[in-house]
Tab-separated table of C-alpha atoms in Angstrom:
chain	number	residue	atom	x	y	z
A	111	MET	CA	28.002	15.177	41.075
A	112	VAL	CA	26.811	12.816	37.699
A	113	PHE	CA	25.526	13.217	34.481
A	114	ILE	CA	23.285	10.870	33.077
A	115	THR	CA	22.626	11.739	29.169
A	116	GLY	CA	21.279	9.563	26.002
A	117	GLY	CA	18.167	10.099	22.987
A	118	ALA	CA	15.292	10.496	24.671
A	119	TYR	CA	13.235	7.790	25.903
A	120	GLN	CA	16.127	5.318	26.281
A	121	GLY	CA	16.154	4.725	29.971
A	122	LYS	CA	17.862	7.379	31.930
A	123	GLU	CA	15.750	7.160	34.828
A	124	ALA	CA	15.256	4.219	35.167
A	125	PHE	CA	19.182	3.774	35.203
A	126	ALA	CA	19.831	6.934	38.126
A	127	ALA	CA	17.544	4.309	40.279
A	128	GLU	CA	18.968	1.798	39.527
A	129	LYS	CA	22.349	2.601	40.063
A	130	TYR	CA	22.367	5.691	42.541
A	131	GLY	CA	19.378	4.568	44.488
A	132	VAL	CA	17.642	7.296	43.673
A	133	GLY	CA	14.011	7.025	44.132
A	134	GLU	CA	10.510	8.571	42.812
A	135	ASP	CA	9.945	10.765	44.962
A	136	GLU	CA	13.575	12.580	44.475
A	137	ILE	CA	13.153	13.333	41.041
A	138	ARG	CA	12.539	16.383	40.105
A	139	ALA	CA	10.967	17.205	36.036
A	140	CYS	CA	12.295	20.252	34.672
A	141	THR	CA	9.981	22.959	33.142
A	142	GLU	CA	10.264	25.156	29.956
A	143	ASP	CA	8.828	27.301	32.369
A	144	GLY	CA	10.937	28.060	34.857
A	145	GLU	CA	14.422	27.117	36.859
A	146	PRO	CA	14.906	23.917	38.343
A	147	ASP	CA	14.445	23.090	41.836
A	148	TRP	CA	18.048	23.354	42.598
A	149	SER	CA	17.921	21.914	46.436
A	150	SER	CA	17.141	18.481	45.091
A	151	ARG	CA	18.869	15.083	44.696
A	152	CYS	CA	17.440	14.473	41.640
A	153	VAL	CA	17.000	16.573	38.608
A	154	THR	CA	15.756	15.699	35.251
A	155	HIS	CA	15.354	16.835	31.456
A	156	LEU	CA	17.914	19.780	31.472
A	157	GLU	CA	17.580	20.302	28.344
A	158	ARG	CA	13.767	21.984	29.295
A	159	TYR	CA	15.504	23.966	31.216
A	160	VAL	CA	18.059	25.583	28.612
A	161	TRP	CA	14.790	26.000	26.438
A	162	TYR	CA	13.259	27.852	29.468
A	163	CYS	CA	16.594	29.720	28.936
A	164	VAL	CA	16.637	30.632	25.704
A	165	LYS	CA	13.344	31.869	25.774
A	166	ASN	CA	14.016	33.870	28.432
A	167	GLY	CA	17.209	35.897	27.464
A	168	LEU	CA	19.287	34.037	30.150
A	169	THR	CA	22.023	31.665	30.323
A	170	PRO	CA	21.592	28.304	32.013
A	171	GLU	CA	23.317	28.333	35.297
A	172	ASP	CA	24.624	25.498	37.253
A	173	ARG	CA	23.853	25.400	40.712
A	174	PHE	CA	22.844	21.937	41.548
A	175	ARG	CA	24.256	19.956	44.665
A	176	ASP	CA	27.303	18.409	45.006
A	177	ASP	CA	25.745	15.135	45.077
A	178	ALA	CA	23.044	15.433	42.862
A	179	VAL	CA	22.090	13.218	39.845
A	180	LEU	CA	21.322	15.515	36.950
A	181	THR	CA	19.920	14.077	33.276
A	182	GLY	CA	19.357	15.501	29.577
A	183	ASP	CA	18.107	14.454	26.481
A	184	ASP	CA	20.865	14.172	23.895
A	185	ILE	CA	18.980	16.671	21.266
A	186	PHE	CA	22.130	17.622	18.821
A	187	CYS	CA	22.412	14.507	15.994
A	188	GLY	CA	19.392	15.665	13.589
A	189	VAL	CA	19.583	18.196	11.320
A	190	VAL	CA	20.311	21.849	11.974
A	191	PRO	CA	16.748	23.259	13.418
A	192	ILE	CA	15.481	26.060	10.642
A	193	ASP	CA	13.710	27.981	13.691
A	194	VAL	CA	15.812	30.266	15.289
A	195	THR	CA	14.826	29.609	19.134
A	196	GLU	CA	15.453	25.476	18.839
A	197	ARG	CA	18.803	26.432	16.528
A	198	ALA	CA	19.838	28.827	20.041
A	199	TRP	CA	18.795	25.556	22.189
A	200	ARG	CA	20.601	22.682	20.829
A	201	GLU	CA	23.369	25.016	20.695
A	202	GLU	CA	23.249	26.481	24.184
A	203	THR	CA	21.982	22.950	25.418
A	204	GLY	CA	25.215	21.574	24.337
A	205	ARG	CA	27.877	23.790	25.828
A	206	PHE	CA	25.377	23.468	29.437
A	207	TYR	CA	26.073	19.784	29.577
A	208	SER	CA	30.032	20.521	28.921
A	209	ARG	CA	29.912	22.588	31.615
A	210	VAL	CA	27.761	20.156	33.759
A	211	SER	CA	29.670	16.909	32.111
A	212	SER	CA	33.230	19.036	33.401
A	213	ARG	CA	31.784	19.463	36.981
A	214	ALA	CA	30.556	15.309	36.998
A	215	ASP	CA	32.211	13.464	39.029
A	216	LYS	CA	30.895	10.331	36.774
A	217	VAL	CA	29.154	10.947	33.466
A	218	TRP	CA	27.059	8.200	31.197
A	219	ARG	CA	25.105	7.365	28.270
A	220	VAL	CA	22.502	5.511	28.298
A	221	PHE	CA	21.290	3.347	24.819
A	222	CYS	CA	18.216	1.623	24.905
A	223	GLY	CA	18.040	0.910	28.524
A	224	LEU	CA	22.143	-0.195	28.718
A	225	PRO	CA	24.885	2.530	29.910
A	226	LEU	CA	27.781	3.390	28.513
A	227	GLU	CA	30.189	5.102	31.176
A	228	LEU	CA	31.978	8.208	29.697
A	229	LYS	CA	33.677	9.857	32.767
B	39	MET	CA	21.613	-16.193	20.573
B	40	LYS	CA	19.669	-12.690	19.996
B	41	ILE	CA	21.268	-9.663	19.062
B	42	LEU	CA	19.821	-5.948	18.480
B	43	PHE	CA	21.199	-3.798	16.066
B	44	SER	CA	20.384	-0.239	16.197
B	45	GLY	CA	22.421	3.378	15.288
B	46	GLY	CA	21.731	5.911	12.553
B	47	CYS	CA	20.975	5.545	9.475
B	48	LYS	CA	23.147	4.383	6.226
B	49	ASN	CA	25.188	3.176	8.744
B	50	GLY	CA	26.129	-0.097	7.747
B	51	LYS	CA	23.217	-2.024	10.386
B	52	SER	CA	21.877	-4.613	7.428
B	53	THR	CA	24.715	-5.355	6.705
B	54	LEU	CA	26.475	-6.175	9.934
B	55	ALA	CA	22.967	-8.065	10.581
B	56	GLU	CA	22.940	-9.896	7.661
B	57	ARG	CA	26.459	-11.368	8.721
B	58	SER	CA	25.166	-12.242	12.174
B	59	VAL	CA	22.277	-14.078	11.093
B	60	LYS	CA	23.936	-16.096	8.386
B	61	ALA	CA	26.989	-16.968	11.308
B	62	LEU	CA	24.103	-17.911	13.410
B	63	ALA	CA	21.675	-20.148	11.220
B	64	GLY	CA	25.243	-22.831	10.254
B	65	ASP	CA	23.662	-25.413	8.078
B	66	GLY	CA	19.978	-24.791	9.021
B	67	PRO	CA	17.147	-22.321	7.918
B	68	LEU	CA	17.606	-18.537	7.598
B	69	TYR	CA	14.773	-16.766	7.379
B	70	TYR	CA	14.281	-12.784	6.450
B	71	ILE	CA	10.983	-11.612	7.833
B	72	ALA	CA	10.078	-8.939	5.596
B	73	THR	CA	8.033	-6.088	6.937
B	74	MET	CA	7.328	-3.444	4.383
B	75	ILE	CA	3.847	-3.331	3.290
B	76	PRO	CA	3.923	-1.747	-0.443
B	77	HIS	CA	1.304	1.203	-0.717
B	78	ASP	CA	2.720	2.224	-4.538
B	79	ASP	CA	4.691	1.268	-7.721
B	80	GLU	CA	7.867	2.775	-5.411
B	81	ASP	CA	7.516	0.432	-2.382
B	82	ARG	CA	7.144	-2.245	-4.907
B	83	ALA	CA	10.612	-1.535	-6.589
B	84	ARG	CA	12.405	-1.030	-3.375
B	85	ILE	CA	10.898	-4.297	-2.497
B	86	ARG	CA	11.974	-6.063	-6.189
B	87	ARG	CA	15.454	-4.122	-5.438
B	88	HIS	CA	15.798	-5.862	-1.118
B	89	VAL	CA	14.851	-9.156	-3.228
B	90	GLU	CA	17.236	-9.172	-5.771
B	91	SER	CA	19.887	-8.432	-2.729
B	92	ARG	CA	18.982	-10.818	-0.524
B	93	ALA	CA	19.242	-13.283	-3.919
B	94	GLY	CA	21.746	-16.035	-3.926
B	95	MET	CA	22.120	-15.616	0.860
B	96	GLY	CA	20.012	-18.646	1.103
B	97	PHE	CA	17.278	-16.396	3.076
B	98	ILE	CA	13.479	-17.696	2.811
B	99	THR	CA	11.625	-14.848	3.081
B	100	LEU	CA	8.882	-14.462	5.170
B	101	GLU	CA	5.907	-11.876	4.314
B	102	GLN	CA	4.866	-10.380	8.105
B	103	GLY	CA	3.650	-6.748	7.858
B	104	THR	CA	1.841	-6.818	11.294
B	105	ASN	CA	1.283	-9.328	13.760
B	106	VAL	CA	5.229	-10.571	13.858
B	107	THR	CA	5.133	-13.875	16.109
B	108	ARG	CA	2.615	-15.367	13.142
B	109	CYS	CA	5.505	-15.547	10.611
B	110	LEU	CA	6.569	-18.487	12.860
B	111	ASP	CA	3.463	-20.371	11.567
B	112	ARG	CA	5.789	-20.770	8.632
B	113	ALA	CA	8.690	-21.333	9.982
B	114	ASP	CA	11.088	-23.707	11.948
B	115	GLU	CA	11.259	-21.994	15.776
B	116	ASN	CA	14.978	-23.675	15.873
B	117	GLY	CA	15.764	-21.947	12.326
B	118	ALA	CA	17.858	-18.120	12.405
B	119	PHE	CA	15.777	-15.010	11.820
B	120	LEU	CA	16.299	-12.068	10.442
B	121	LEU	CA	13.724	-9.096	11.321
B	122	ASP	CA	14.388	-5.727	9.628
B	123	SER	CA	13.211	-3.841	10.361
B	124	VAL	CA	12.038	-2.445	13.702
B	125	THR	CA	11.027	0.591	12.143
B	126	ALA	CA	8.755	-0.285	10.521
B	127	LEU	CA	7.249	-3.261	11.690
B	128	LEU	CA	5.861	-0.330	14.326
B	129	SER	CA	5.270	1.730	11.980
B	130	ASN	CA	2.883	-0.739	10.006
B	131	GLU	CA	0.919	-1.066	13.301
B	132	MET	CA	0.215	2.292	14.121
B	133	TRP	CA	-1.078	3.491	11.338
B	134	SER	CA	-2.811	0.559	9.488
B	135	GLU	CA	-6.376	0.501	7.305
B	136	ASN	CA	-8.202	0.735	10.944
B	137	GLY	CA	-6.978	3.936	11.394
B	138	TYR	CA	-4.037	5.513	13.994
B	139	ASP	CA	-3.800	3.640	17.150
B	140	PRO	CA	-1.862	5.074	19.892
B	141	ASP	CA	-1.409	1.608	21.670
B	142	ALA	CA	0.462	-0.076	19.271
B	143	GLY	CA	3.801	0.340	20.276
B	144	GLU	CA	2.739	-1.424	24.087
B	145	ARG	CA	1.251	-4.362	21.165
B	146	ALA	CA	4.130	-4.446	19.288
B	147	ALA	CA	6.550	-4.482	22.589
B	148	ALA	CA	4.281	-7.832	23.610
B	149	GLU	CA	4.640	-9.098	19.810
B	150	LEU	CA	8.880	-8.889	19.603
B	151	THR	CA	9.126	-9.707	22.668
B	152	GLU	CA	7.234	-13.458	22.283
B	153	LEU	CA	9.421	-13.806	18.764
B	154	ALA	CA	12.082	-13.116	20.690
B	155	ARG	CA	11.895	-15.591	23.418
B	156	ARG	CA	10.325	-18.232	20.389
B	157	ALA	CA	13.041	-18.484	18.025
B	158	ARG	CA	15.863	-19.739	18.849
B	159	HIS	CA	18.459	-16.987	16.779
B	160	ILE	CA	17.132	-14.109	15.835
B	161	VAL	CA	18.142	-10.541	14.953
B	162	PHE	CA	16.894	-7.564	14.676
B	163	VAL	CA	17.673	-4.080	13.198
B	164	SER	CA	15.925	-1.291	14.232
B	165	ASP	CA	17.356	3.112	14.166
B	166	PHE	CA	18.328	5.639	16.893
B	167	ILE	CA	15.816	8.193	15.846
B	168	TYR	CA	15.842	10.154	19.503
B	169	SER	CA	18.465	12.330	19.324
B	170	ASP	CA	17.732	15.712	17.408
B	171	ALA	CA	16.456	18.708	18.720
B	172	GLY	CA	12.465	19.567	17.481
B	173	HIS	CA	9.506	19.824	19.305
B	174	TYR	CA	7.301	17.248	17.120
B	175	ASP	CA	3.348	16.561	16.662
B	176	GLU	CA	1.742	14.160	19.251
B	177	PHE	CA	1.645	11.213	16.102
B	178	THR	CA	5.798	11.973	15.790
B	179	GLU	CA	6.257	11.854	19.736
B	180	THR	CA	3.738	8.949	20.001
B	181	TYR	CA	5.584	6.916	17.535
B	182	ARG	CA	9.333	7.646	18.619
B	183	ARG	CA	8.557	6.807	22.464
B	184	ALA	CA	6.567	3.694	21.372
B	185	LEU	CA	9.805	2.593	18.849
B	186	ALA	CA	12.564	3.422	21.890
B	187	LEU	CA	9.413	1.551	23.910
B	188	CYS	CA	10.304	-1.764	21.790
B	189	ASP	CA	14.312	-1.373	21.409
B	190	ARG	CA	14.282	-0.899	25.523
B	191	VAL	CA	11.808	-3.985	25.466
B	192	LEU	CA	14.135	-6.387	23.332
B	193	ALA	CA	17.553	-4.755	24.352
B	194	ARG	CA	16.496	-6.746	27.589
B	195	GLU	CA	15.472	-10.160	26.045
B	196	CYS	CA	18.645	-10.118	23.658
B	197	ASP	CA	22.477	-11.260	24.531
B	198	THR	CA	24.210	-8.824	22.499
B	199	VAL	CA	22.835	-5.214	22.349
B	200	VAL	CA	24.939	-3.458	19.596
B	201	GLU	CA	25.220	0.610	18.372
B	202	VAL	CA	26.771	0.491	14.269
B	203	VAL	CA	28.703	3.391	13.753
B	204	SER	CA	29.985	4.234	10.540
B	205	SER	CA	29.613	0.381	10.717
B	206	ASN	CA	31.374	-0.005	13.492
B	207	PRO	CA	29.714	-1.863	16.267
B	208	VAL	CA	29.708	-0.348	19.975
B	209	ILE	CA	29.289	-3.345	21.871
B	210	TYR	CA	26.848	-2.022	24.807
B	211	LYS	CA	26.512	-6.239	26.088
B	212	GLY	CA	27.105	-9.841	24.671
B	213	GLY	CA	29.570	-10.248	22.077
B	214	LEU	CA	28.848	-10.753	18.002
B	215	PRO	CA	28.735	-14.174	16.656
B	216	PHE	CA	31.839	-13.879	14.229
């Protein structure tokens, strides 16, 4: 499993396509309204799935494929949000990414379109 | 050589950028592309402080708040340029006297690309504003997306791309000229 993180709009999906040959038809973006497509090879915007979980009192799960390529926005470097839901979302996302990263064989951070290997 | 510096605010980007552009200029002309358009006395005071802090550093100031490639009409393209910052430039392009332009990102990215290609040596400073946990309004989100576009385009054009963390360079591409 591969996990690609980084700030918003940094080019994570383009990197997934370039490095791992992910096709546009394989990409399933998470929504804030339901579970991810667990059977998909490439699942993006994991932070949105965590938002769904936080809003509905659920704990985010990792049921992704062993060969999955996952992306999630880094949302951790701003001021602590005033809103209680946003605050919980930020923390829950951090914990979830750590779990996903520990399972992943490879972890990347993308910065201005350029990759940095973290694991 | 073309260099892009980004990173969090007050992390030392401008200092590293100034050092780089001076190393690149050698004995040739050294230009500072001033992007701020003053709107009130506070802005004018800030500009005065910046001008004073640059005095004696050998910079020729080119004031260009929008349509940034036009500054080349008044400069030697074989010189070394410092553009600080992409953030201010995009803000001027997106919110001008003509109002709000949601397509300013594409326009600014195209101008910055041309500037990067024509200038022999140029150092860009941008700001990393992409890692906070907000659900923003449409204007802010459009601005963030547009700045990220400018950053990615410049990262492709530049020989060196650096994230500055507490004055320490994290090099994603290339190397520094000093």
